[in-house]
């Protein structure tokens, strides 16, 4: 029977380069992964340049590419995607920013860029939404909290540009710069002016807010300034349903990935205990993925912890996390009505602590795939698989073909 649905399981940053700490092997090569290996043995494998050979992907651009939306056409910056992920509905032309709550000293120098990693900023964000007035610019706005110290801002109004700088000084002990237009266009000047006024007014509201009075009493860093960055203008995204005829959902902890899912029309399924870190509720994410597949034809599930361990340059922890992932995948073996796709969105070598352009391993498991001779899921074994080396943008066409939803080209 042809599978009726697709589960795209993205193990964020899971692939790597040889690690001296692991005897010259990668975390995927050294981890004990009986379930991933069985899936590789029963499926077809390959490696993939999620954007293109030699291009170091961000998680945002790579996920767009994997979903079949070429980032060079659709990507306008992280801001609009983060804003959508924080629950702001982005209309075409709105300008989105990602934001941070931070701590400024009385002389305005930034002393903590994350405000002591404050949690629960909902009350502060609501006070900013109620209190800041940008009507002098004929601009309305939406400001929402994200996870932890994070937040997002969206501006709506005539004549706004997105080419503006950030007020994040990127280090502590210095004054935040003013937001500046990056071009001589009036539209960018207007956005910069609006942002500086937003930062000024929100700072005043935060300074006198009861939450900060309490934090002061307890000796905790105040959340008294908003740092904005990642400006981008929301563009038009043809929905997943229009593009492929598939109803889908997204399961992820990172607001960026949730935002990408939402802009292409995937419904967000929240999973309690899903943190985007190595302590995440992985069992819950897999159970929710299987549940979503009952009602929908496409599910994108992102598991982030491996990328985090690699950014921390910790190959042992990355290896342990891979083994934890493998341990929760068993329920996927019990169903045969969907195509299971497992890959990374980019490699994150522990040796560099950041993303690299090394291609990622890929496996497709399910009825109808041509089973190759690969029996292990890792960077080296998958390179010998039947899919050979593909680009991320080719993944959706291949999957649509395997579920019999591809249109014939020609007669
Ligand atoms: Zn990523
Ligand atoms: Zn990363």
PDB file of C-alpha atoms and ligand atoms in Angstrom, residues 12-13 57-59 304 307-308 311 345-348 353-355, ligand 2:
ATOM      1  CA  UNK A  12      18.701  19.532  14.343  1.00  0.00           C
ATOM      2  CA  UNK A  13      22.454  19.780  13.757  1.00  0.00           C
ATOM      3  CA  UNK A  57      22.821  26.853   6.492  1.00  0.00           C
ATOM      4  CA  UNK A  58      20.979  28.551   9.311  1.00  0.00           C
ATOM      5  CA  UNK A  59      18.183  26.492  10.830  1.00  0.00           C
ATOM      6  CA  UNK A 304      16.904  20.404  18.817  1.00  0.00           C
ATOM      7  CA  UNK A 307      22.584  21.123  17.912  1.00  0.00           C
ATOM      8  CA  UNK A 308      22.766  22.674  21.381  1.00  0.00           C
ATOM      9  CA  UNK A 311      27.265  24.569  19.946  1.00  0.00           C
ATOM     10  CA  UNK A 345      18.894  20.520   8.829  1.00  0.00           C
ATOM     11  CA  UNK A 346      22.662  21.133   8.777  1.00  0.00           C
ATOM     12  CA  UNK A 347      25.789  19.716  10.388  1.00  0.00           C
ATOM     13  CA  UNK A 348      26.975  21.301  13.637  1.00  0.00           C
ATOM     14  CA  UNK A 353      30.700  24.966  17.773  1.00  0.00           C
ATOM     15  CA  UNK A 354      28.667  26.275  14.859  1.00  0.00           C
ATOM     16  CA  UNK A 355      26.947  25.124  11.679  1.00  0.00           C
TER      17      UNK A 355
HETATM   18 ZN1  LIG B   2      22.525  25.694  15.693  1.00  0.00          ZN
END
